[in-house]
PDB file of N, CA and C in Angstrom:
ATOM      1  N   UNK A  17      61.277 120.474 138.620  1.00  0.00           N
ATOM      2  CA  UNK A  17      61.519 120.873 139.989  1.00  0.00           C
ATOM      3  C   UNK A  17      62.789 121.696 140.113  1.00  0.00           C
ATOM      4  N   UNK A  18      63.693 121.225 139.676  1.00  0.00           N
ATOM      5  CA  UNK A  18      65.447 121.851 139.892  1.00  0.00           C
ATOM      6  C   UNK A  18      65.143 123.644 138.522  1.00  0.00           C
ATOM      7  N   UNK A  19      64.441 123.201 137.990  1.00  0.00           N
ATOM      8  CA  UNK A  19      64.602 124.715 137.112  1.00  0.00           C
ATOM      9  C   UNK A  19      63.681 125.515 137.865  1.00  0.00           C
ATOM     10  N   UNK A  20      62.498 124.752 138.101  1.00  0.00           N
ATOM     11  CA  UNK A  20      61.610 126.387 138.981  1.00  0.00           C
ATOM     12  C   UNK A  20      62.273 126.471 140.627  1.00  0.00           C
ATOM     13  N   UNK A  21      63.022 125.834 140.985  1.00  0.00           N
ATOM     14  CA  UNK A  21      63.956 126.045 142.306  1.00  0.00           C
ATOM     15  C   UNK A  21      65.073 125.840 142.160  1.00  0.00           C
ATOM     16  N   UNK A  22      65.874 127.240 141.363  1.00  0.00           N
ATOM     17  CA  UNK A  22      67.379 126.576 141.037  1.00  0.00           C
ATOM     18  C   UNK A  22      68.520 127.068 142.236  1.00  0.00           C
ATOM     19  N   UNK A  23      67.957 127.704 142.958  1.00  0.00           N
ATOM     20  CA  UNK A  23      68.575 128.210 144.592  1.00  0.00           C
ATOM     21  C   UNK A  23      68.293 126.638 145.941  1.00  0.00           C
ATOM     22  N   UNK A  24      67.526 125.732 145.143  1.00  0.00           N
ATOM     23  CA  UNK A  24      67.417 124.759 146.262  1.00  0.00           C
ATOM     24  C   UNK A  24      68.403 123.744 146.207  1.00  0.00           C
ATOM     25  N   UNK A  25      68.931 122.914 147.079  1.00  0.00           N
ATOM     26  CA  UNK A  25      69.539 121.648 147.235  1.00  0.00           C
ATOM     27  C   UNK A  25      68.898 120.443 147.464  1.00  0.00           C
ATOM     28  N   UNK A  26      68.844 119.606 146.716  1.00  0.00           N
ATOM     29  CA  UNK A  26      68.159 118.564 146.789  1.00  0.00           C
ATOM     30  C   UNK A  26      69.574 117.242 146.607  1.00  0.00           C
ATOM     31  N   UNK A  27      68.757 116.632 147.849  1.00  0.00           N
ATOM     32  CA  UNK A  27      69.817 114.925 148.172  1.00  0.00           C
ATOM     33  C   UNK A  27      67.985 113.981 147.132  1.00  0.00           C
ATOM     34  N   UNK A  28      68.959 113.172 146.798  1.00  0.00           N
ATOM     35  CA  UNK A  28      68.385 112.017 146.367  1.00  0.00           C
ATOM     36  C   UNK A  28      67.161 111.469 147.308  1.00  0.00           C
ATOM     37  N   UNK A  29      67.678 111.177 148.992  1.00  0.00           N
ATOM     38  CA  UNK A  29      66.120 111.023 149.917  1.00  0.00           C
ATOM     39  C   UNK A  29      65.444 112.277 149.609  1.00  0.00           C
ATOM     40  N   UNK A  30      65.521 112.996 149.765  1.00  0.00           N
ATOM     41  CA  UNK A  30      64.046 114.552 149.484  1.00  0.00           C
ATOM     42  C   UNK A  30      63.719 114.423 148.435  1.00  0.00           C
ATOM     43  N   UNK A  31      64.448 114.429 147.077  1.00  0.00           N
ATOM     44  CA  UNK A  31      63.621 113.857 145.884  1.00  0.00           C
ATOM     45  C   UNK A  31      62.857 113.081 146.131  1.00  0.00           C
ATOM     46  N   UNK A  32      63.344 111.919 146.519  1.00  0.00           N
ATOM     47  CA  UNK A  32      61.949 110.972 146.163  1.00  0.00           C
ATOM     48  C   UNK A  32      61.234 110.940 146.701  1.00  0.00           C
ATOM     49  N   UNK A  33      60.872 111.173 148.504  1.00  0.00           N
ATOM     50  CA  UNK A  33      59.713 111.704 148.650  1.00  0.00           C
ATOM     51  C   UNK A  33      59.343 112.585 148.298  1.00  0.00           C
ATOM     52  N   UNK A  34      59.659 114.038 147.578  1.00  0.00           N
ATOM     53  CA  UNK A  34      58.539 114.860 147.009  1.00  0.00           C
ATOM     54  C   UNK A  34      57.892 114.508 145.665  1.00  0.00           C
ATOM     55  N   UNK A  35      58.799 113.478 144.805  1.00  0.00           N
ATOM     56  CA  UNK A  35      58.651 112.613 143.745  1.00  0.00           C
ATOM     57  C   UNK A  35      57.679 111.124 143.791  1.00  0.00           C
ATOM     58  N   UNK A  36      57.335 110.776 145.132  1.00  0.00           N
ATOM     59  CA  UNK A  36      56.870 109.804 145.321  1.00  0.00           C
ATOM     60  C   UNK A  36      57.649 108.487 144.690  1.00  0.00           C
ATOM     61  N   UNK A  37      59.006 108.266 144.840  1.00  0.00           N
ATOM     62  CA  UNK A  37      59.419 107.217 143.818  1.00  0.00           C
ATOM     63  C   UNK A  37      60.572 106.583 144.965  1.00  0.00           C
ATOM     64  N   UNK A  38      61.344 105.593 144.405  1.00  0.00           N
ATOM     65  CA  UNK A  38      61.945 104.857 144.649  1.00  0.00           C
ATOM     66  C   UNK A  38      63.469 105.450 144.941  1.00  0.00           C
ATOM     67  N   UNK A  39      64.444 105.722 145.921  1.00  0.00           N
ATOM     68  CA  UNK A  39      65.333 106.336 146.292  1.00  0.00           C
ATOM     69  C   UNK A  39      66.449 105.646 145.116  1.00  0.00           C
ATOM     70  N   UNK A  40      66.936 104.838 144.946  1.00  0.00           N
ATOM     71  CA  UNK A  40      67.719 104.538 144.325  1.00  0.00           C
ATOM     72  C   UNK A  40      67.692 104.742 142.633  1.00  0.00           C
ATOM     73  N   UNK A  41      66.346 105.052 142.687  1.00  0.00           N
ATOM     74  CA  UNK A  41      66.098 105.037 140.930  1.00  0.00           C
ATOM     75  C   UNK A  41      66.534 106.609 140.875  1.00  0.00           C
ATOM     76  N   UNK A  42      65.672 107.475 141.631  1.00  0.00           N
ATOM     77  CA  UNK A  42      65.603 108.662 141.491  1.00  0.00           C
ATOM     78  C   UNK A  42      67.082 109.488 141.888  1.00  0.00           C
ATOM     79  N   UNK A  43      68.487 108.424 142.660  1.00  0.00           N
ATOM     80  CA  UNK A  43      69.566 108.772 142.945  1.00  0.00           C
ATOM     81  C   UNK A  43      70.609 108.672 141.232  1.00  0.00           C
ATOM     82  N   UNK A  44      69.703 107.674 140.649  1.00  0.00           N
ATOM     83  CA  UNK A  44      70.562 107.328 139.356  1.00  0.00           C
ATOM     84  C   UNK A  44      69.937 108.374 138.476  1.00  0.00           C
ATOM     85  N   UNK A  45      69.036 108.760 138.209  1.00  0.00           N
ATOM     86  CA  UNK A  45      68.235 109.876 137.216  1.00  0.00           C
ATOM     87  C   UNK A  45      69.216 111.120 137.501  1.00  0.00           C
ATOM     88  N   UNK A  46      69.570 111.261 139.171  1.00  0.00           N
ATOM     89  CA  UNK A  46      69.721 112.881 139.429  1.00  0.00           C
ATOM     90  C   UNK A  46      71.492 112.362 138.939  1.00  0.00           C
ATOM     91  N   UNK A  47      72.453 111.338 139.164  1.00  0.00           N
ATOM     92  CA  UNK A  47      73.075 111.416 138.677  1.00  0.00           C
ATOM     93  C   UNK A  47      73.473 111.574 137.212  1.00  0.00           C
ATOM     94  N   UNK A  48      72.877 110.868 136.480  1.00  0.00           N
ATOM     95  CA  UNK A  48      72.877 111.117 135.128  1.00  0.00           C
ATOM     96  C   UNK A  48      72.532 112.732 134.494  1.00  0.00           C
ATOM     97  N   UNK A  49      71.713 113.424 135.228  1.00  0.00           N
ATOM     98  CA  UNK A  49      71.752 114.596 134.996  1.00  0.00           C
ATOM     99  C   UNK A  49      72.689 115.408 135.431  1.00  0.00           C
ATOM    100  N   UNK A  50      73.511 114.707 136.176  1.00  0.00           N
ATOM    101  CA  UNK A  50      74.881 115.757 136.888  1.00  0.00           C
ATOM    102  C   UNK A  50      75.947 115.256 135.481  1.00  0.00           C
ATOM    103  N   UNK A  51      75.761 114.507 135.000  1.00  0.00           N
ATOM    104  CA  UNK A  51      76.684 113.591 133.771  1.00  0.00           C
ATOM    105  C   UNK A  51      76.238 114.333 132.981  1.00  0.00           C
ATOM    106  N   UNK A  52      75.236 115.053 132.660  1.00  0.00           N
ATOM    107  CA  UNK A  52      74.937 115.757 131.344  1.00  0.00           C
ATOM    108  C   UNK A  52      74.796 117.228 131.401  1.00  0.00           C
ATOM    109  N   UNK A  53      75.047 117.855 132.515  1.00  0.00           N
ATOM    110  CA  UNK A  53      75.403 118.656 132.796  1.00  0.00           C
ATOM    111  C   UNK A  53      74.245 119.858 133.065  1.00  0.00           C
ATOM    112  N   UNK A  54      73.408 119.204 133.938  1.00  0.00           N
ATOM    113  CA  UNK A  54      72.180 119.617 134.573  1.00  0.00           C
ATOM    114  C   UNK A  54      72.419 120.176 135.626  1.00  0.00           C
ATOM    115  N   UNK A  55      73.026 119.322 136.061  1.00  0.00           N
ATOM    116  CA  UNK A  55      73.146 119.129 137.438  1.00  0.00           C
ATOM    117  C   UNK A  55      74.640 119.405 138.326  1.00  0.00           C
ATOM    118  N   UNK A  56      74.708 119.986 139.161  1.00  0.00           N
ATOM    119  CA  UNK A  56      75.590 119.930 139.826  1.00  0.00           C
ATOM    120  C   UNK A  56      75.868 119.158 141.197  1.00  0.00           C
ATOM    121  N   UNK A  57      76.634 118.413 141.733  1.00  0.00           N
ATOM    122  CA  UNK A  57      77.082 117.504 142.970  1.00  0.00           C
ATOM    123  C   UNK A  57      77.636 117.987 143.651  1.00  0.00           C
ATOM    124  N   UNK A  58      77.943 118.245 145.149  1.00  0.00           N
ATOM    125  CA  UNK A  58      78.467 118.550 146.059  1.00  0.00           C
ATOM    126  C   UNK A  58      79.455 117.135 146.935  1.00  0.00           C
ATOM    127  N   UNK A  59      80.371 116.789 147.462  1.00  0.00           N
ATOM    128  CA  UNK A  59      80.793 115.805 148.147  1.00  0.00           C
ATOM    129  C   UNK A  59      79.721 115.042 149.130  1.00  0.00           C
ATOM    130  N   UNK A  60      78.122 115.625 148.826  1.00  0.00           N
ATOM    131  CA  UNK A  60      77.708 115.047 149.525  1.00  0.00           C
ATOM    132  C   UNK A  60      76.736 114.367 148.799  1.00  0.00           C
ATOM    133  N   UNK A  61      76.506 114.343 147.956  1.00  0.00           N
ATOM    134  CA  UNK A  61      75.556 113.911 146.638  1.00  0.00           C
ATOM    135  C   UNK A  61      74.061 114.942 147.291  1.00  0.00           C
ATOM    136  N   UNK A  62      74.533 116.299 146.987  1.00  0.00           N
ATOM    137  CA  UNK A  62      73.480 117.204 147.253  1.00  0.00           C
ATOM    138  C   UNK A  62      73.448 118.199 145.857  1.00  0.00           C
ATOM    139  N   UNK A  63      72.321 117.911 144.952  1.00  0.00           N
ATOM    140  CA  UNK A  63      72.121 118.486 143.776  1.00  0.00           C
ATOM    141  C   UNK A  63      71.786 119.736 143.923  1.00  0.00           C
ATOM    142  N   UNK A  64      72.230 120.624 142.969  1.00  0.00           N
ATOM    143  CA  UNK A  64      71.773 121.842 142.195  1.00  0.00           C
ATOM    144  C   UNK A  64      71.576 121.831 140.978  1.00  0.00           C
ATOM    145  N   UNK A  65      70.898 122.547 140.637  1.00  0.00           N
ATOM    146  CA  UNK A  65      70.503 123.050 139.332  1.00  0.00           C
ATOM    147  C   UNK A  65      71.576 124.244 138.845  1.00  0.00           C
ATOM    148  N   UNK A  66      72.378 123.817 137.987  1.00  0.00           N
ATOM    149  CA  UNK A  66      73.437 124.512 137.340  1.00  0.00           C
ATOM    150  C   UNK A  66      73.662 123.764 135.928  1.00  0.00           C
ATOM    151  N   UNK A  67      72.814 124.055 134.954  1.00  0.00           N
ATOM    152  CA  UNK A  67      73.310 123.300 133.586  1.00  0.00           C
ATOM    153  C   UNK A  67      73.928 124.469 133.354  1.00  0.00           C
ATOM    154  N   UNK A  68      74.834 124.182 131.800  1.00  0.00           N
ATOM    155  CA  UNK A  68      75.445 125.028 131.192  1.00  0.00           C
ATOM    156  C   UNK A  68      74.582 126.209 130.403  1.00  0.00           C
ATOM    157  N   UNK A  69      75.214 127.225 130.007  1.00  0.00           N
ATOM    158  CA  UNK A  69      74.732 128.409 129.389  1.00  0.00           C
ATOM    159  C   UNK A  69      73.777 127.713 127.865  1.00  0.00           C
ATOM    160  N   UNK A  70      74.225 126.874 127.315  1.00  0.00           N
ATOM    161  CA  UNK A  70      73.232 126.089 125.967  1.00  0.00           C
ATOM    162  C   UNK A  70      72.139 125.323 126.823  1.00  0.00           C
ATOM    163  N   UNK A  71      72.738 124.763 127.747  1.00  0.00           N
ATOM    164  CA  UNK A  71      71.453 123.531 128.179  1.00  0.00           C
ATOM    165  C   UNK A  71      69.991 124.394 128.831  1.00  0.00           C
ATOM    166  N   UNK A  72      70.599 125.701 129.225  1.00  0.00           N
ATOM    167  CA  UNK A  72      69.859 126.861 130.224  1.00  0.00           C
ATOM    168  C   UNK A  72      68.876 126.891 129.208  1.00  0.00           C
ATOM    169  N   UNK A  73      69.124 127.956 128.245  1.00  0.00           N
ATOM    170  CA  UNK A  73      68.824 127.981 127.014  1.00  0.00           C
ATOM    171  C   UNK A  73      67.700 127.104 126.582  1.00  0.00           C
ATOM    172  N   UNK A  74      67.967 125.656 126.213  1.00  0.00           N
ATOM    173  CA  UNK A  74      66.864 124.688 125.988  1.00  0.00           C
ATOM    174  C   UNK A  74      65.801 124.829 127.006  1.00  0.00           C
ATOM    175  N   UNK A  75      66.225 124.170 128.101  1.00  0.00           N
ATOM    176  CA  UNK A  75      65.305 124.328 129.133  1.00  0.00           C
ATOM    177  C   UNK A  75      64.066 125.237 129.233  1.00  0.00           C
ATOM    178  N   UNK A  76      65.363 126.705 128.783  1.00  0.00           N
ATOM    179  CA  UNK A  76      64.226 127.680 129.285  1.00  0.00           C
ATOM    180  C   UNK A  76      62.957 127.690 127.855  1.00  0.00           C
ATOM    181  N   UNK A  77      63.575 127.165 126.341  1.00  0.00           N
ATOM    182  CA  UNK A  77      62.409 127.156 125.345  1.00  0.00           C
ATOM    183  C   UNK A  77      61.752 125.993 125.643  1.00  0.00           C
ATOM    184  N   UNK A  78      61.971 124.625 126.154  1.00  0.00           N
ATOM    185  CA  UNK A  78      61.006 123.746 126.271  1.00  0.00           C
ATOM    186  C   UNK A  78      60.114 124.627 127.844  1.00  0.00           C
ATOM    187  N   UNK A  79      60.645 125.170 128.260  1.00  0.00           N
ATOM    188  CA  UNK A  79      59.316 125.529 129.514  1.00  0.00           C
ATOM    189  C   UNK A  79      57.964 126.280 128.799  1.00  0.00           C
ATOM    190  N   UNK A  80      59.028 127.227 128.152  1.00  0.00           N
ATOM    191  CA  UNK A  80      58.340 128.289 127.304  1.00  0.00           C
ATOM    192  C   UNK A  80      57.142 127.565 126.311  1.00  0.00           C
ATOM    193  N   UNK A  81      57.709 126.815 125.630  1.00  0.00           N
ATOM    194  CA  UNK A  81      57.253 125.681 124.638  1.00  0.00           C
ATOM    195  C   UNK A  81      55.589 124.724 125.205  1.00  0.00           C
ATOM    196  N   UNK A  82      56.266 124.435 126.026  1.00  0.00           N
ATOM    197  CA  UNK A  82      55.341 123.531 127.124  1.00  0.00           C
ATOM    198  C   UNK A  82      54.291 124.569 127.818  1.00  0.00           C
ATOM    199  N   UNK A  83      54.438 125.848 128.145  1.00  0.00           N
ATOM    200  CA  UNK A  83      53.735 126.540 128.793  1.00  0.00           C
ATOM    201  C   UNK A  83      52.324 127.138 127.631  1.00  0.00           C
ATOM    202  N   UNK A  84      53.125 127.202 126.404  1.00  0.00           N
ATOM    203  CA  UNK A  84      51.893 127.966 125.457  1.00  0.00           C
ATOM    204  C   UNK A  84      51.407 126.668 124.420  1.00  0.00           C
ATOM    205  N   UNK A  85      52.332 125.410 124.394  1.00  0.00           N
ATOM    206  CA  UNK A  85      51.243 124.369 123.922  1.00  0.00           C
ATOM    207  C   UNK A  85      51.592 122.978 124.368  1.00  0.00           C
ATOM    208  N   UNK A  86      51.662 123.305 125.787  1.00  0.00           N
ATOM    209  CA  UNK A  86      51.441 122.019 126.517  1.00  0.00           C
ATOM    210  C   UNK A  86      50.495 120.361 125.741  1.00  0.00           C
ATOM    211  N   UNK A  87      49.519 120.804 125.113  1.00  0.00           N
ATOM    212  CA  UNK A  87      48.804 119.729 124.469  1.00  0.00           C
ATOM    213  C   UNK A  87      49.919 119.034 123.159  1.00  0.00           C
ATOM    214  N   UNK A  88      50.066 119.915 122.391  1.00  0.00           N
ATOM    215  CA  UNK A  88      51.093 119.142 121.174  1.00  0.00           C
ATOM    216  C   UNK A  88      52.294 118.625 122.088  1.00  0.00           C
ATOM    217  N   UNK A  89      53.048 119.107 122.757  1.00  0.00           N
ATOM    218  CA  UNK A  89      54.198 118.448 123.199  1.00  0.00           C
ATOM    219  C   UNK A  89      54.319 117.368 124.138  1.00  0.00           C
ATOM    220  N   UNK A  90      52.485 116.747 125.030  1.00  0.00           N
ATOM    221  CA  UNK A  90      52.389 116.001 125.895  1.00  0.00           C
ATOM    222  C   UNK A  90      51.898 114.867 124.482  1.00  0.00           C
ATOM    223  N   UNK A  91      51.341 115.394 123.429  1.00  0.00           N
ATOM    224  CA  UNK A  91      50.939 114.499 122.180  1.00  0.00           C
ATOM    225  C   UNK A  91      51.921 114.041 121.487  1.00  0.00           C
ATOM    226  N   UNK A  92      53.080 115.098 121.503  1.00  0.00           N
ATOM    227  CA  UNK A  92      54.921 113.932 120.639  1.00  0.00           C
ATOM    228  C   UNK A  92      55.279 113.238 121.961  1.00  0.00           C
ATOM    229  N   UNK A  93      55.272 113.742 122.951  1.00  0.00           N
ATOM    230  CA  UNK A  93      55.740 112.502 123.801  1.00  0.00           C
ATOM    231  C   UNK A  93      54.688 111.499 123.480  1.00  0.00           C
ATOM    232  N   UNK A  94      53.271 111.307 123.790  1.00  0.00           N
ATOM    233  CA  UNK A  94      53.076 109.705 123.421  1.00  0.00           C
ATOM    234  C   UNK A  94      52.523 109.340 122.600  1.00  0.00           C
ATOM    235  N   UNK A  95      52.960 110.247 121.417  1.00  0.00           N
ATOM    236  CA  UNK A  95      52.863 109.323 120.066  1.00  0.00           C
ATOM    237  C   UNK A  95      53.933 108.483 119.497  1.00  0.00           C
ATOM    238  N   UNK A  96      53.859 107.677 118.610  1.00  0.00           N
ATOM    239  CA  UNK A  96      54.776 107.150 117.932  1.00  0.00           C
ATOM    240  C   UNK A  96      55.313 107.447 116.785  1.00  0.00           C
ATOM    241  N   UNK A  97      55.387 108.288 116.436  1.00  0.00           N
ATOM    242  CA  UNK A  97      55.693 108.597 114.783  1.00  0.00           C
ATOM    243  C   UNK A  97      56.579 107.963 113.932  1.00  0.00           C
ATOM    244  N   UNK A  98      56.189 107.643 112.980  1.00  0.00           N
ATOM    245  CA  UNK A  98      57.596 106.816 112.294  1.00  0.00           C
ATOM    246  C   UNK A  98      58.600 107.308 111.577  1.00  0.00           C
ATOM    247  N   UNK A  99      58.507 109.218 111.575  1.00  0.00           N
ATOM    248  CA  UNK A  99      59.555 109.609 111.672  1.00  0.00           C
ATOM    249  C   UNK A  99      59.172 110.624 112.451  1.00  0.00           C
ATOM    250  N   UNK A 100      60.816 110.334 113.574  1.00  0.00           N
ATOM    251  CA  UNK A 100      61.187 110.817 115.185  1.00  0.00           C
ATOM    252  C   UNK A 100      61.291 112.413 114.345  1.00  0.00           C
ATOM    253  N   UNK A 101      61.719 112.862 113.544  1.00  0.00           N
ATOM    254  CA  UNK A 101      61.848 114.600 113.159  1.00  0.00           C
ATOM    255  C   UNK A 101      60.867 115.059 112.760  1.00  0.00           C
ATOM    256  N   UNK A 102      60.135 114.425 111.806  1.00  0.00           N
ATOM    257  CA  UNK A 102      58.818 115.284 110.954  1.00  0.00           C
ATOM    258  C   UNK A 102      57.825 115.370 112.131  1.00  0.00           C
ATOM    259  N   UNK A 103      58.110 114.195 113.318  1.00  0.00           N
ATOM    260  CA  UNK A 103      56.669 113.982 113.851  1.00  0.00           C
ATOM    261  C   UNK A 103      57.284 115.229 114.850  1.00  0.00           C
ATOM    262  N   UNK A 104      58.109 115.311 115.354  1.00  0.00           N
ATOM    263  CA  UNK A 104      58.727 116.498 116.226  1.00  0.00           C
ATOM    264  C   UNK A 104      58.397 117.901 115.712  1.00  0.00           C
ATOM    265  N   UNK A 105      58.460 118.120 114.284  1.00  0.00           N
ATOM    266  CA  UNK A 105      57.674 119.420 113.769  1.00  0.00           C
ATOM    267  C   UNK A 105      56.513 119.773 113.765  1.00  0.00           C
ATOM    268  N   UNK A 106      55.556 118.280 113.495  1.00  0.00           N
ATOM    269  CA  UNK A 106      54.727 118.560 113.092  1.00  0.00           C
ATOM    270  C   UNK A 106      53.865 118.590 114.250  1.00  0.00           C
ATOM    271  N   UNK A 107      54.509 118.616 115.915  1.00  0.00           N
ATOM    272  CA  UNK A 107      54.057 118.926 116.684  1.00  0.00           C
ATOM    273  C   UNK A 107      54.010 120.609 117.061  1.00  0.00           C
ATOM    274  N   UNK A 108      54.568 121.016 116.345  1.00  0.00           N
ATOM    275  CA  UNK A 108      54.604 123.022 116.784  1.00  0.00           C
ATOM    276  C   UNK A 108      53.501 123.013 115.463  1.00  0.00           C
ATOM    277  N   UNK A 109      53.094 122.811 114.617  1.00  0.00           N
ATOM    278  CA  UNK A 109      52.528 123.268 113.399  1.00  0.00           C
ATOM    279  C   UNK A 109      51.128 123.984 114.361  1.00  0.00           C
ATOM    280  N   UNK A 110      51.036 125.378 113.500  1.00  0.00           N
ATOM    281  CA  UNK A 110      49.969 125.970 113.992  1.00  0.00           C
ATOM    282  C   UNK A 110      48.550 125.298 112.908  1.00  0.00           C
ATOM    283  N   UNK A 111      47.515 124.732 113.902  1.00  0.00           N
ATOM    284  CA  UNK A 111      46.566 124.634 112.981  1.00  0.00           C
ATOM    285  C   UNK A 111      45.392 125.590 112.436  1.00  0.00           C
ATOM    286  N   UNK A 112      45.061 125.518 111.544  1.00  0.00           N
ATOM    287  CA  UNK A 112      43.974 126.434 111.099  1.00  0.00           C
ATOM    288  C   UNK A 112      42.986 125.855 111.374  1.00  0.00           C
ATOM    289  N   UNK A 113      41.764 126.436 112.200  1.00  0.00           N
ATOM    290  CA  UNK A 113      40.724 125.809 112.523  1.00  0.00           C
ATOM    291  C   UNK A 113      39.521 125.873 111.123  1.00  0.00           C
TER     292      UNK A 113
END
């Protein structure tokens, strides 16, 4: 939401109703992303989308990533692999049909 609307302000109540979730959970998520530097805070706990020039960066290859093989990367999220790196590669591997 905050990367494809990075001109919007979002408070913690508007998240979670457009999130359908729980105000207080979704106030601790958006903080922690202001802690990691996602996010930006205003004195009013009104978020923006302002990560740093590296975090931009990621973002913008996991969109990219997610946009041309959405299937492998929704498949490392819920797999288990028993190793967290090989199984992370061996989610981009192009297959030969």
């Amino acid at each position: 939401m905050f990367f494809n609307q990075p001109d919007r302000t979002w408070n913690p109540s508007t998240m979670s109703q457009e999130l359908r979730s729980h105000e207080t959970i979704v106030r601790q998520q958006m903080e922690k992303l202001a802690t990691s530097g996602f996010l930006k805070a205003d004195i009013h706990a009104n978020y923006t989308y302002s990560p740093t020039p590296e975090l931009a960066e990621k973002v913008e290859n996991l969109n990219r990533t997610y946009r041309e093989m959405s299937v492998a990367v929704i498949a490392f999220i819920y797999e288990k692999p028993t190793d967290k790196l090989k199984g992370f590669a061996d989610a981009f591997k192009i297959k030969k049909d």
